[in-house]
Tab-separated table of C-alpha atoms and ligand atoms in Angstrom:
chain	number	residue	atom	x	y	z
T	1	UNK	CA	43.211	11.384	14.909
T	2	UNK	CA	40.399	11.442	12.406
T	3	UNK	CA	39.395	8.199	10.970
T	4	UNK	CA	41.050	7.526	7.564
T	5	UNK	CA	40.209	4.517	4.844
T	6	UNK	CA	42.547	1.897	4.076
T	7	UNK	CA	42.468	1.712	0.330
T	8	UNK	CA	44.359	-0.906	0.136
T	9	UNK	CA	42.472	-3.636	2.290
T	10	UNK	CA	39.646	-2.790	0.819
T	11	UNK	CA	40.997	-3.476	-3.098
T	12	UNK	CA	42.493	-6.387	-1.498
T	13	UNK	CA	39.585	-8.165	0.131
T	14	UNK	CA	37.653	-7.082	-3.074
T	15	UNK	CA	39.929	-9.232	-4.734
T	16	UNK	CA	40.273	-12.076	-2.346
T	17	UNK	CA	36.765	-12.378	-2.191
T	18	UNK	CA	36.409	-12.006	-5.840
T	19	UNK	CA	38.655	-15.350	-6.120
T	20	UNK	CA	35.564	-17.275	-4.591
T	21	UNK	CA	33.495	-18.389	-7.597
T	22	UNK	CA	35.879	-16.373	-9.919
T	23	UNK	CA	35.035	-17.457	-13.382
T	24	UNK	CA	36.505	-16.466	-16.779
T	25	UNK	CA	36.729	-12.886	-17.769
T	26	UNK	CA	37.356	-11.641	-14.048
T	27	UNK	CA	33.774	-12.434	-12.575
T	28	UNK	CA	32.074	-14.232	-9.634
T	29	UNK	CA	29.768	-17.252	-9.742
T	30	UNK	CA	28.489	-17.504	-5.764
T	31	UNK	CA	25.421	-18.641	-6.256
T	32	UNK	CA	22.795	-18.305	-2.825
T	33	UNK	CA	23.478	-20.662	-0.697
T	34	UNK	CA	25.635	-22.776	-3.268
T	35	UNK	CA	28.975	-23.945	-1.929
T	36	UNK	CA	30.896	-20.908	-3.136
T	37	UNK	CA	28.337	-18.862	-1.135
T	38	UNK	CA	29.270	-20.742	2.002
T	39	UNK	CA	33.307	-19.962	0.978
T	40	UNK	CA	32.554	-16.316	0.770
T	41	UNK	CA	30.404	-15.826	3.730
T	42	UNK	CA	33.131	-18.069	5.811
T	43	UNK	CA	35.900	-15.669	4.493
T	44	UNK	CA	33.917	-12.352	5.197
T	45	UNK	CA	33.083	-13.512	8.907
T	46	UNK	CA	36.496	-14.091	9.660
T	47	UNK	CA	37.027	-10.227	8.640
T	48	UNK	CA	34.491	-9.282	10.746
T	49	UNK	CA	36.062	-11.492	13.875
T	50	UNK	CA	39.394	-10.141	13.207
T	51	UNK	CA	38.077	-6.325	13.413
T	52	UNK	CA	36.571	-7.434	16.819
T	53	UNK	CA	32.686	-7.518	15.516
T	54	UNK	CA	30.166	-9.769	17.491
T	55	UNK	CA	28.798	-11.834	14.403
T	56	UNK	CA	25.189	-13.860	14.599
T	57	UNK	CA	23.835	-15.296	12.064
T	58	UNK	CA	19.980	-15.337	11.744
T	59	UNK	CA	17.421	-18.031	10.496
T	60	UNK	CA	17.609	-17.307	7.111
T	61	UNK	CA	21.148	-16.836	7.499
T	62	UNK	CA	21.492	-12.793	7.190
T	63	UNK	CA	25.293	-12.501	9.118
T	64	UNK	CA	25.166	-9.290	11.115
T	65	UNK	CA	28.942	-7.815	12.936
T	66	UNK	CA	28.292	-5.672	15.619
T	67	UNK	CA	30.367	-3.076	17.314
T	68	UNK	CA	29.898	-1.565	20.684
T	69	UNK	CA	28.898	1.805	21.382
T	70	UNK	CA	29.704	3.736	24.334
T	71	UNK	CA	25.951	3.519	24.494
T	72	UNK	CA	23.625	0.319	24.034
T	73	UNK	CA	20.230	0.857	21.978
T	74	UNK	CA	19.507	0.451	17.956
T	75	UNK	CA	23.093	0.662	16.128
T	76	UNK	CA	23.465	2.060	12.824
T	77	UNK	CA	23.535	-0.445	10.178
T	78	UNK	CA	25.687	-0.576	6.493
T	79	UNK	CA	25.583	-3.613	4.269
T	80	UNK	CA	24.534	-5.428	1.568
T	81	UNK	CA	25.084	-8.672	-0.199
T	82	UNK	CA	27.899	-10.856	-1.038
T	83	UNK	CA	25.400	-13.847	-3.154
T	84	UNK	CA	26.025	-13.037	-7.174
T	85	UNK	CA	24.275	-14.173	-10.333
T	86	UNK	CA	26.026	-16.974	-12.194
T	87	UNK	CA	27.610	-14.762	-14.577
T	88	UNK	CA	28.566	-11.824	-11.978
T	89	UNK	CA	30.810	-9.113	-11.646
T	90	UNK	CA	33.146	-8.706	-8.213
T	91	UNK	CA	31.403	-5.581	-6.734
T	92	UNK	CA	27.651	-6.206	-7.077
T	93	UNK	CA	26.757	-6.043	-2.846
T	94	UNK	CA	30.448	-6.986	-2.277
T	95	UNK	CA	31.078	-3.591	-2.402
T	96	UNK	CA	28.701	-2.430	-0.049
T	97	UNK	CA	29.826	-5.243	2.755
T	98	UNK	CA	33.329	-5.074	2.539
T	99	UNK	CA	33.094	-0.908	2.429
T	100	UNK	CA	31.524	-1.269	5.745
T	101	UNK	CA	34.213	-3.256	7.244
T	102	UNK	CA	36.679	-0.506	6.399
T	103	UNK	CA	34.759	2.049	7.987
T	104	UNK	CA	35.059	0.127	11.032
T	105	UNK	CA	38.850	-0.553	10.987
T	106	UNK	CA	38.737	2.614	10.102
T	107	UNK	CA	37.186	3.739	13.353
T	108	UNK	CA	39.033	0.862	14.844
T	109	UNK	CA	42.356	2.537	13.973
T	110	UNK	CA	41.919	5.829	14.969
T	111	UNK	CA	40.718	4.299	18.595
T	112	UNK	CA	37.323	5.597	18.077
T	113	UNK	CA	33.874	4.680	19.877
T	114	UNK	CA	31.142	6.264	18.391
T	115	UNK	CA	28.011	6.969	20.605
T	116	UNK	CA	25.459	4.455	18.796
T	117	UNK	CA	26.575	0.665	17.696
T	118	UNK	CA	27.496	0.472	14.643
T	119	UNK	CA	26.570	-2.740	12.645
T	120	UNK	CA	27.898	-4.388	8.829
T	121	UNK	CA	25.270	-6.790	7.628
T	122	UNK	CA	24.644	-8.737	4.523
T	123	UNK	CA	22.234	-10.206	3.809
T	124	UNK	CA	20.678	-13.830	2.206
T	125	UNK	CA	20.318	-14.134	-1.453
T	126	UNK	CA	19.483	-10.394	-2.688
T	127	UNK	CA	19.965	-11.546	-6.161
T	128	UNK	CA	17.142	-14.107	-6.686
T	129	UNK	CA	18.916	-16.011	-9.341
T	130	UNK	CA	18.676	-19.048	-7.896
T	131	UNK	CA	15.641	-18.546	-5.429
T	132	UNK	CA	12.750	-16.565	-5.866
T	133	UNK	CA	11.675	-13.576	-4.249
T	134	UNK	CA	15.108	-11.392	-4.687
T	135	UNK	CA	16.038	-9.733	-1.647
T	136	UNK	CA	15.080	-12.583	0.203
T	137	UNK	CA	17.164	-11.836	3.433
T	138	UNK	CA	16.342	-8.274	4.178
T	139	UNK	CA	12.684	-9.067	2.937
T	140	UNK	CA	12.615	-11.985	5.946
T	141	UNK	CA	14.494	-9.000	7.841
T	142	UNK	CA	12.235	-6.395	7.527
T	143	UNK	CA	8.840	-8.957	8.376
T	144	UNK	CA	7.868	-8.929	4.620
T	145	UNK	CA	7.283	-13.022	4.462
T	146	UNK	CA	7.941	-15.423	7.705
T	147	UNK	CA	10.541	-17.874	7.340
T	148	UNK	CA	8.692	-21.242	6.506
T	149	UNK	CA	7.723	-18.939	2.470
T	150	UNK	CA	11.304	-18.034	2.481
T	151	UNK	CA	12.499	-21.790	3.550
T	152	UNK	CA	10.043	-23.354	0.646
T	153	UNK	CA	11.656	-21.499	-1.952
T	154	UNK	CA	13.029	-24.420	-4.714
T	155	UNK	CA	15.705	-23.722	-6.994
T	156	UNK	CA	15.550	-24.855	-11.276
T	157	UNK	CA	16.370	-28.832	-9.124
T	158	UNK	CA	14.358	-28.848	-6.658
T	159	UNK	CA	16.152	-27.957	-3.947
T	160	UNK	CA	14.784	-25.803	-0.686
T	161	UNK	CA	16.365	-22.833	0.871
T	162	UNK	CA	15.398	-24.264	4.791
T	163	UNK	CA	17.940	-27.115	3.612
T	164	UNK	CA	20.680	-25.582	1.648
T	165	UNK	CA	20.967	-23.109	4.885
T	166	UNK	CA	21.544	-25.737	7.048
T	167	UNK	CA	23.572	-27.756	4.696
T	168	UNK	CA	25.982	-24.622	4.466
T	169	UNK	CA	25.380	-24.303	8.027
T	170	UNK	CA	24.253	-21.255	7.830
T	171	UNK	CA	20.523	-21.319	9.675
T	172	UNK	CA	21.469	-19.563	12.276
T	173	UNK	CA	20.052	-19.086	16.018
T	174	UNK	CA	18.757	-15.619	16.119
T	175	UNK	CA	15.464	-14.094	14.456
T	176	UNK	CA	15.705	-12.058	11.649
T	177	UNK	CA	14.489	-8.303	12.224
T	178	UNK	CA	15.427	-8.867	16.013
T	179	UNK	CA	18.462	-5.945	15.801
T	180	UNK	CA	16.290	-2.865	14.508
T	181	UNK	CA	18.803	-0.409	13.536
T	182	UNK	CA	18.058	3.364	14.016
T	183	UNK	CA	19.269	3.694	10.345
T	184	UNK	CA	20.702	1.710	7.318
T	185	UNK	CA	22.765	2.745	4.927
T	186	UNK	CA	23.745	1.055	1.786
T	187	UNK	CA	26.789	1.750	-0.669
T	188	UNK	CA	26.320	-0.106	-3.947
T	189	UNK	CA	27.973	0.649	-7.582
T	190	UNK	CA	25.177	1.765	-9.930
T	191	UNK	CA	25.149	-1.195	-12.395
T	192	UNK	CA	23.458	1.590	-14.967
T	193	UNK	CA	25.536	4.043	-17.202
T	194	UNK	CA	23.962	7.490	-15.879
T	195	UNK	CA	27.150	8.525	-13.040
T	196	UNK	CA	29.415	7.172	-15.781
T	197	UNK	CA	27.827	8.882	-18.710
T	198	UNK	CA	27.834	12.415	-16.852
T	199	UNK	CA	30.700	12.381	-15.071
T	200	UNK	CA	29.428	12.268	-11.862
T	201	UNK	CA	31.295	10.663	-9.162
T	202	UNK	CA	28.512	10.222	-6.033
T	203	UNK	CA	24.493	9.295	-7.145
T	204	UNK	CA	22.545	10.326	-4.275
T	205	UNK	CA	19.934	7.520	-4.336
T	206	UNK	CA	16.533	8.482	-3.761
T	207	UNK	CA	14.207	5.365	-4.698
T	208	UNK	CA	14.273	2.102	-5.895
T	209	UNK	CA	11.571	1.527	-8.911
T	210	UNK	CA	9.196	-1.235	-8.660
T	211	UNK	CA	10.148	-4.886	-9.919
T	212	UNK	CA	7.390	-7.306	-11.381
T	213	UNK	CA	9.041	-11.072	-11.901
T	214	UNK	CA	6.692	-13.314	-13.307
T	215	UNK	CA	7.570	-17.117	-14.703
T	216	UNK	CA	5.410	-18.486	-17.546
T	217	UNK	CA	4.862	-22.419	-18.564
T	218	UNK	CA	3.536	-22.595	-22.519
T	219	UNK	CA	2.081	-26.113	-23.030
T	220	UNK	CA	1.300	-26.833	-26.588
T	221	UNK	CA	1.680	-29.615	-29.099
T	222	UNK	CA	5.134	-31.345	-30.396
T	223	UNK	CA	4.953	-32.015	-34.527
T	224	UNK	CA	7.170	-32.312	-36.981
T	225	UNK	CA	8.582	-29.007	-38.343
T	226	UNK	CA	8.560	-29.955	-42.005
T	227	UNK	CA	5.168	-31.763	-42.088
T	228	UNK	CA	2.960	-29.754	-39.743
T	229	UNK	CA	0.966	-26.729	-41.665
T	230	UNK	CA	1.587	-23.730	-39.939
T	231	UNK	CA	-2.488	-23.461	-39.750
T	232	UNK	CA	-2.309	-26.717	-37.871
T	233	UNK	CA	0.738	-25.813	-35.002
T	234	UNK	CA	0.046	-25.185	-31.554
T	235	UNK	CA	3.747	-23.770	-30.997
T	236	UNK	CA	4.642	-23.140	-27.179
T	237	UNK	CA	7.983	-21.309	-28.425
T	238	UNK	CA	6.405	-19.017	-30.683
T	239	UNK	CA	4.050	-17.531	-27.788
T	240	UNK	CA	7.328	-17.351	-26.044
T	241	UNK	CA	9.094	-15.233	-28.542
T	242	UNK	CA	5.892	-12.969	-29.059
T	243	UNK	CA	6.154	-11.996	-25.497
T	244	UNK	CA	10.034	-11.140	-25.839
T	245	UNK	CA	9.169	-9.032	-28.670
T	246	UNK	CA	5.753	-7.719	-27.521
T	247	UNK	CA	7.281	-6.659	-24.012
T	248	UNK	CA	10.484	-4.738	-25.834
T	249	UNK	CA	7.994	-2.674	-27.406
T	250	UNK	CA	5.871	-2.218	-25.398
T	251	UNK	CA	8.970	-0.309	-22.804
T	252	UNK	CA	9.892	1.329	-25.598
T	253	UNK	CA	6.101	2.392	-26.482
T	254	UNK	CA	5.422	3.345	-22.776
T	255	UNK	CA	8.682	5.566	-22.527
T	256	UNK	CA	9.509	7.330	-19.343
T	257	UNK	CA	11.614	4.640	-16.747
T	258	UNK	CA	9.652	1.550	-18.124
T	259	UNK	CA	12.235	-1.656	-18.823
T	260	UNK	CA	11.488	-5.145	-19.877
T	261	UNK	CA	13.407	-8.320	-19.677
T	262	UNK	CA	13.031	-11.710	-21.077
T	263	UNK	CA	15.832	-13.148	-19.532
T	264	UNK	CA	14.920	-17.139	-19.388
T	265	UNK	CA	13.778	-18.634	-22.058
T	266	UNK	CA	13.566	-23.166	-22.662
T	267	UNK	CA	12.088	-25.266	-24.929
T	268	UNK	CA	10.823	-28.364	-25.389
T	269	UNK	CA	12.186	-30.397	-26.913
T	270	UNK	CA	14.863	-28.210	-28.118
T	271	UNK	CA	15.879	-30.007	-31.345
T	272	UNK	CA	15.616	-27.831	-34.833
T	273	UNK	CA	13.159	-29.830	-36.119
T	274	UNK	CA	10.225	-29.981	-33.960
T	275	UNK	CA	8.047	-27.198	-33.077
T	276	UNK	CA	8.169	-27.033	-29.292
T	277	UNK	CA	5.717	-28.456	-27.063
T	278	UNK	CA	6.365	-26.541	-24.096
T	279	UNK	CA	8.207	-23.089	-23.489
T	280	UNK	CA	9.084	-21.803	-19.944
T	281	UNK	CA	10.549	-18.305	-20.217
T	282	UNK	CA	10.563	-15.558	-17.386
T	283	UNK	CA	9.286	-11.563	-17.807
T	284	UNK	CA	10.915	-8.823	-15.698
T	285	UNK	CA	9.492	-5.333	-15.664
T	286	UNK	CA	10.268	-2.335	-13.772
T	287	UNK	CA	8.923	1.547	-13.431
T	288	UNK	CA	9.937	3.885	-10.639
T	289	UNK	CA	5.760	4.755	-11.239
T	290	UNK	CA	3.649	1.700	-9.628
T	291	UNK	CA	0.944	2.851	-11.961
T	292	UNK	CA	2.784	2.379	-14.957
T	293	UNK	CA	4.000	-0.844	-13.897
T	294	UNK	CA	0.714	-1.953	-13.130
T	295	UNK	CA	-0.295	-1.038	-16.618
T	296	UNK	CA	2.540	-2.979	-18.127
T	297	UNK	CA	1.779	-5.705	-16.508
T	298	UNK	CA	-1.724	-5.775	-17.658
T	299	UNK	CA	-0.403	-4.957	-21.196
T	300	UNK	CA	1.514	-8.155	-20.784
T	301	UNK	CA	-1.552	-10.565	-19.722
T	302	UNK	CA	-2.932	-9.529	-22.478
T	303	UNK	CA	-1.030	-10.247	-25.054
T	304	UNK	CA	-0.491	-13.724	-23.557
T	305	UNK	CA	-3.540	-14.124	-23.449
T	306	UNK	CA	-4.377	-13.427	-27.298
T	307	UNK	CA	-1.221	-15.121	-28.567
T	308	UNK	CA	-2.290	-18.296	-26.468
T	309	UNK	CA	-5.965	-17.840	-28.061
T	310	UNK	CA	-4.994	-18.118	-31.569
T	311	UNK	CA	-2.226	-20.504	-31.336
T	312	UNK	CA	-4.300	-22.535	-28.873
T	313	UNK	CA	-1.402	-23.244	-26.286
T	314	UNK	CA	-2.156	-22.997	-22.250
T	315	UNK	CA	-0.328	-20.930	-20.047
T	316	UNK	CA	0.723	-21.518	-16.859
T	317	UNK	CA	1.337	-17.670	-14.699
T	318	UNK	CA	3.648	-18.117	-11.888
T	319	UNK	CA	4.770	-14.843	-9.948
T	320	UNK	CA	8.172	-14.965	-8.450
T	321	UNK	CA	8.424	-11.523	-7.138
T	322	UNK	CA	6.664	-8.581	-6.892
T	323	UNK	CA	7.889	-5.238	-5.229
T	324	UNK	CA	6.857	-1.737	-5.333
T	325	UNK	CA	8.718	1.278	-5.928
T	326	UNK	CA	10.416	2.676	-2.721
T	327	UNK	CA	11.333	5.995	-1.691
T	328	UNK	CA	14.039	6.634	1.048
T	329	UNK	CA	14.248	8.618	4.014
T	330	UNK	CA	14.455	12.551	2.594
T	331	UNK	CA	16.518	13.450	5.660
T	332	UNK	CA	19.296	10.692	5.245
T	333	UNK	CA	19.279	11.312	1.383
T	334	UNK	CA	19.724	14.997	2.172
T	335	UNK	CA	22.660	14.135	4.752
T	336	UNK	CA	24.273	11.349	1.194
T	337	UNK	CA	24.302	14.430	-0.693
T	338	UNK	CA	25.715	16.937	1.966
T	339	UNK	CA	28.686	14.409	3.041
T	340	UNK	CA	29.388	13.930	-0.709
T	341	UNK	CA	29.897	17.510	-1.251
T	342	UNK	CA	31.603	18.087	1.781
T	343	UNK	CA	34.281	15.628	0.461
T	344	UNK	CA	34.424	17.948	-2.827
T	345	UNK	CA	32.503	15.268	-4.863
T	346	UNK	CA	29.991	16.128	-7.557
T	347	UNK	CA	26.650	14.294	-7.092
T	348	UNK	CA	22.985	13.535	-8.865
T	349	UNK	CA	20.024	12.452	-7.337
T	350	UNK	CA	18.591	9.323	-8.826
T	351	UNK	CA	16.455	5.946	-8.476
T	352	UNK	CA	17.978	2.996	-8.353
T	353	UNK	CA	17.121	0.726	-11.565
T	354	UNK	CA	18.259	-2.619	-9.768
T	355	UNK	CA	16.775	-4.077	-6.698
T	356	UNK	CA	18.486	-3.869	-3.345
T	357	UNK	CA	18.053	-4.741	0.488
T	358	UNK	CA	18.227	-1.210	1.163
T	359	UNK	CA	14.338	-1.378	-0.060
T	360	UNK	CA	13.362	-3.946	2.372
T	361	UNK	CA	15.406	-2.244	5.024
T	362	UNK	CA	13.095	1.062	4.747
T	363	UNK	CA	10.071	-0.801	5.844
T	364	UNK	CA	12.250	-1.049	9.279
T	365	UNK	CA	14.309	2.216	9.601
T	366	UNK	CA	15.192	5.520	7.610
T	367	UNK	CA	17.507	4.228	4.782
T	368	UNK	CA	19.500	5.657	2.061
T	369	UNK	CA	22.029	4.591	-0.573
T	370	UNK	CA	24.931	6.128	-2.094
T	371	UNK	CA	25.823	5.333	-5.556
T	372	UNK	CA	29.336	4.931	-7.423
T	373	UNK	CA	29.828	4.699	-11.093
T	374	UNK	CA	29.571	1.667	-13.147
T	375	UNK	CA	32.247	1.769	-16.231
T	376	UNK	CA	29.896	1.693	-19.140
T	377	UNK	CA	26.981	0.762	-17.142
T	378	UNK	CA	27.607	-3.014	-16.985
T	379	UNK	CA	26.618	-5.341	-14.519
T	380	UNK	CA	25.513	-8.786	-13.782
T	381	UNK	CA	28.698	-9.215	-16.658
T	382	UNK	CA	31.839	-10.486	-15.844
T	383	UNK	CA	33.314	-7.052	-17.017
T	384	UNK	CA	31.282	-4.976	-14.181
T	385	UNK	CA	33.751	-2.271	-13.344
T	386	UNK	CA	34.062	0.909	-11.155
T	387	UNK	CA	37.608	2.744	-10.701
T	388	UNK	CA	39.736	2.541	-7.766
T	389	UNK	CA	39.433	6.114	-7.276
T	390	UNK	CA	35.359	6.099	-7.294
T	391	UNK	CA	35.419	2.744	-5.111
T	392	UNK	CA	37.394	4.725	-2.494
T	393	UNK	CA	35.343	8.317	-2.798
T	394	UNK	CA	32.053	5.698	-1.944
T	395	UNK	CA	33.374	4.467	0.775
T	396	UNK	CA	34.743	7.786	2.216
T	397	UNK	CA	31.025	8.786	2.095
T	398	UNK	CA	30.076	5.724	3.831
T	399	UNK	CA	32.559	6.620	6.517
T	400	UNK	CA	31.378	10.196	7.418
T	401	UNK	CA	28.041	9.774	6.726
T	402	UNK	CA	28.054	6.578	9.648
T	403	UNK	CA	30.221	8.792	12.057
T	404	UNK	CA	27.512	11.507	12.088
T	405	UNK	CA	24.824	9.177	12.162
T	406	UNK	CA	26.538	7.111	15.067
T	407	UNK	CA	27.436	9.790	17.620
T	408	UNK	CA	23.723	11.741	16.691
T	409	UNK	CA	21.647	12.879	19.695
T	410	UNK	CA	18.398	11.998	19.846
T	411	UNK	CA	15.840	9.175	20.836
T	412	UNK	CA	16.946	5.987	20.461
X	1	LIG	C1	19.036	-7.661	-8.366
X	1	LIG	O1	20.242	-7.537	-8.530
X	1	LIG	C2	18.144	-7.156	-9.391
X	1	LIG	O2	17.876	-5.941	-9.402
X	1	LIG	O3	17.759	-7.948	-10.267
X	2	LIG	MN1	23.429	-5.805	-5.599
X	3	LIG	MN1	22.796	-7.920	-8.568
């Protein structure tokens, strides 16, 4: 009997999980490592008990289900993330984990034991809303910074990563990077509009474009906003809102795949009638082209630097995180695109615009990601969206694509 997707459990535990952290307008606040977090990952590891997976859970808390092979050696590994921004949608990295528990009741049902392991991960805190770097589970995964960085991380209060994971109880025994799949494949909605503009029902992702985070702290002078002559100010806020502006057009200027984000933005004191003496606001720029990026971020400093000149404010550069672009594996993007067809679906190669574990995973094993559309190309919204129909045409690519990959010959 060949292995066939339960549709329903998998819009059913999309929507169970979703209840965890479900905030108005049908989204998900689950935080890393918050108490919601802890909720969600308790819920999701009794899934993977009940399908029979052998769950660990690493030192910075990455939960990995394994199931057997008729052979031992390095399994073949799906996942993703089931942390969320504060103002999420329900299918950001949910998605991606809870597809890869079908495929294995999938395989489950149909009594079959493919050749390799095959393994469902996800993964600590991929969104980096709360603690910076992003991706900080597969990055610890995949050797990119040792645990005691990762365990130092603070959030906006002051609290540590090393301490919420054990308060959660969720520093686990087992090294991170120890299981070294043979591949990793990730299934993730787009969270852009370009499968949803063109009618496209499978991207066939072939890189993830480079992400530059970077905090700034403005420290000028408090005065009164009706007595203080503009020749005299020494505004923190108005370097602040130069940036935003500078950096719009500046991505608009450079063209091509260049984006820019100011997505934070406080002052102090935050009352209309005082010019602020102190502005903390965040910059995020991306390029698929690390040259480009580089550039931009240059571009950046140096406005900054000008605007802090003439308005005679100090500025404080912090970077929070710091990627470059990725390209996956050709062969596993070539064998995304094949199963896709070969399930009738029309596909489009593409980079990914977000950030995902899958790029940390590459550093460790050939990896790949399959994309599904995004209604409108919303995400990180409450009204993030992607059709029954594509959810379940995702995860039927997920499925073949881990059978071949699973009962493959070769060196393990
Ligand atoms: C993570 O979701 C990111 O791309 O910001
Ligand atoms: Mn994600
Ligand atoms: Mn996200």
């Amino acid at each position: 009997m060949p292995p066939r997707l339960s549709p329903s459990h998998l819009l059913g535990n999309l929507e169970t999980l979703a209840a965890i952290g479900a905030i108005e307008g049908g989204g998900c606040a689950r935080l890393a490592l918050t108490d919601e977090d802890k909720v969600g990952r308790d819920l999701v590891v009794g899934w993977m008990k009940e399908l029979g997976l052998s769950v660990t859970v690493d030192a910075i808390g990455n939960v990995i289900g394994l199931r057997a092979g008729r052979e031992t050696g390095a399994p073949i590994m799906t996942g993703s993330h089931i942390d969320t921004v504060r103002t999420g949608g329900r299918y950001d990295g949910n998605y991606g984990v809870l597809a890869g528990l079908e495929v294995v009741r999938a395989l489950n049902e149909a009594g079959i034991v493919t050749r390799r392991p095959i393994a469902v991960a996800f993964f600590t805190n991929e969104e980096g809303a709360r603690f910076q770097p992003d991706m900080m589970g597969s990055l610890v995964y995949a050797g990119g910074i040792g645990l005691n960085e990762a365990y130092a991380a603070t959030d906006k209060d002051g609290v540590a990563v090393g301490d919420e994971l054990r308060r959660i109880g969720y520093l686990g025994p087992v090294t991170p990077g120890a299981l070294k799949p043979r591949a990793f494949v990730e299934l993730h909605i787009e969270q852009g509009p370009i499968l949803d503009e063109e009618k496209v029902q499978i991207g066939v992702v072939e890189s993830v474009q480079g992400i530059s985070w970077t905090e700034y702290t403005v420290t000028g002078v408090s005065n009164h906003a009706g007595t203080t002559p503009m020749r005299l100010r020494r505004d923190a806020g108005y370097l602040a809102s130069s940036v935003n502006l500078f950096a719009r057009k500046l991505a608009w200027d450079m063209g091509g795949d260049q984006v820019a984000t100011v997505g934070e933005m406080a002052f102090r004191p935050n009352l209309i009638n005082v010019v602020p003496h102190r502005a903390v606001f965040t910059v995020d720029l991306r390029n698929t082209d690390d040259a480009q990026l580089k550039a931009a971020e240059v571009e950046v400093a140096a406005h900054i630097a000008e605007v802090a000149t003439s308005e005679k404010v100090e500025v404080e550069a912090k970077v929070l995180a710091r990627f470059e672009p990725v390209i996956f594996d050709s062969g596993l993007v070539g064998r995304v695109e094949h199963h896709a067809k070969a399930l009738g679906r029309s596909t489009r190669r593409m980079p990914s615009g977000a950030g995902h574990d899958a790029q940390m995973m590459q550093r460790l094993c050939p990896t790949a990601m399959i994309f599904v559309p995004s209604v409108a190309g919303l995400s990180h919204n409450v009204k993030e969206h992607t059709e029954a129909a594509d959810l379940i045409a995702g995860a039927e690519v997920l499925l073949n694509l881990m059978l071949e990959l699973a009962e493959a010959r070769g060196p393990r």
